[in-house]
Amino acid sequence: MGRRRARTLDTGVVSYIDATLLPDEHVVYRTALHWIIFARAVLVLIVGVAVLIAFPQVPLAGAAVLLLGALMLIPPFIDYQTTELGVTNKRMILKVGFIRRRTIELLLRQVEALSVDQTLGGRMLGYGSITLTGTGGVREIFHRVRDPLELRRRIQGQAA
């Protein structure tokens, strides 16, 4: 049987998860960071627009706040675009970053504990943190994950 083609992202770049699949391994679930990572920057942009409207005689102040908001959008945008989170039938895989890449690959059979932490806002908007504890005390926390309860369900379903 030939090697299957790796899935490409919208940019035409091969997905890290697909590129690192082991023999007889397949992806069962993919998720991403939640849009909440943009909230602070968007709030600053809204304040900038409000300053422009409320104080038209001082347009430089509003423009400065808008510029700050735009600059604040850059790091979460990069994180959002370069983060991959997936569950295969054998591993939990996380890849963050492009220039400076951080990867975490945890074999599902080594997962000892799994917990989800959600604030009230997180429950209402569908995001939270998930903590995986593996054998040997390895502990990995994934913050601001979209639908963490579904991620937990998929990990538990594969680990069982």
CSV table of N, CA and C in Angstrom, one decimal, residues 2 4 6 19 40 42 59 61 82 93 112 115 123 141-142 152 157:
chain,number,residue,atom,x,y,z
A,2,GLY,N,0.6,2.2,-0.9
A,2,GLY,CA,1.4,3.4,-1.0
A,2,GLY,C,1.1,4.4,0.2
A,4,ARG,N,-0.1,7.6,1.9
A,4,ARG,CA,-1.2,8.5,1.6
A,4,ARG,C,-0.7,10.0,1.5
A,6,ALA,N,-0.4,13.8,2.2
A,6,ALA,CA,-0.6,14.6,3.4
A,6,ALA,C,-1.6,15.7,3.0
A,19,ALA,N,2.0,15.5,8.1
A,19,ALA,CA,3.4,15.2,7.7
A,19,ALA,C,4.1,14.3,8.7
A,40,ARG,N,-8.8,41.1,23.0
A,40,ARG,CA,-8.1,42.3,23.6
A,40,ARG,C,-7.8,43.3,22.5
A,42,VAL,N,-9.2,43.5,19.5
A,42,VAL,CA,-10.4,44.0,18.9
A,42,VAL,C,-11.0,45.1,19.9
A,59,PRO,N,-7.6,63.9,16.3
A,59,PRO,CA,-7.6,62.7,15.5
A,59,PRO,C,-6.3,61.8,15.8
A,61,ALA,N,-4.9,61.1,18.6
A,61,ALA,CA,-5.1,60.2,19.7
A,61,ALA,C,-5.9,58.9,19.3
A,82,THR,N,-0.6,29.5,12.9
A,82,THR,CA,0.5,28.5,12.9
A,82,THR,C,0.3,27.4,14.0
A,93,ILE,N,-1.3,15.7,19.2
A,93,ILE,CA,-0.2,16.4,18.6
A,93,ILE,C,-0.6,17.9,18.7
A,112,GLU,N,-2.3,9.8,31.7
A,112,GLU,CA,-2.8,9.3,32.9
A,112,GLU,C,-4.0,10.1,33.4
A,115,SER,N,-7.8,16.9,32.2
A,115,SER,CA,-8.8,17.8,32.8
A,115,SER,C,-9.0,19.0,32.0
A,123,ARG,N,-17.2,28.8,29.0
A,123,ARG,CA,-18.3,27.9,28.8
A,123,ARG,C,-19.4,28.5,27.9
A,141,ILE,N,-0.3,21.8,29.1
A,141,ILE,CA,-1.5,22.6,29.2
A,141,ILE,C,-1.7,23.3,27.8
A,142,PHE,N,-2.9,23.2,27.3
A,142,PHE,CA,-3.3,23.8,26.1
A,142,PHE,C,-4.3,24.9,26.4
A,152,ARG,N,-11.5,16.7,24.8
A,152,ARG,CA,-11.3,15.7,25.8
A,152,ARG,C,-12.0,14.4,25.5
A,157,GLY,N,-11.8,8.8,24.0
A,157,GLY,CA,-12.3,7.8,23.1
A,157,GLY,C,-11.2,7.0,22.4
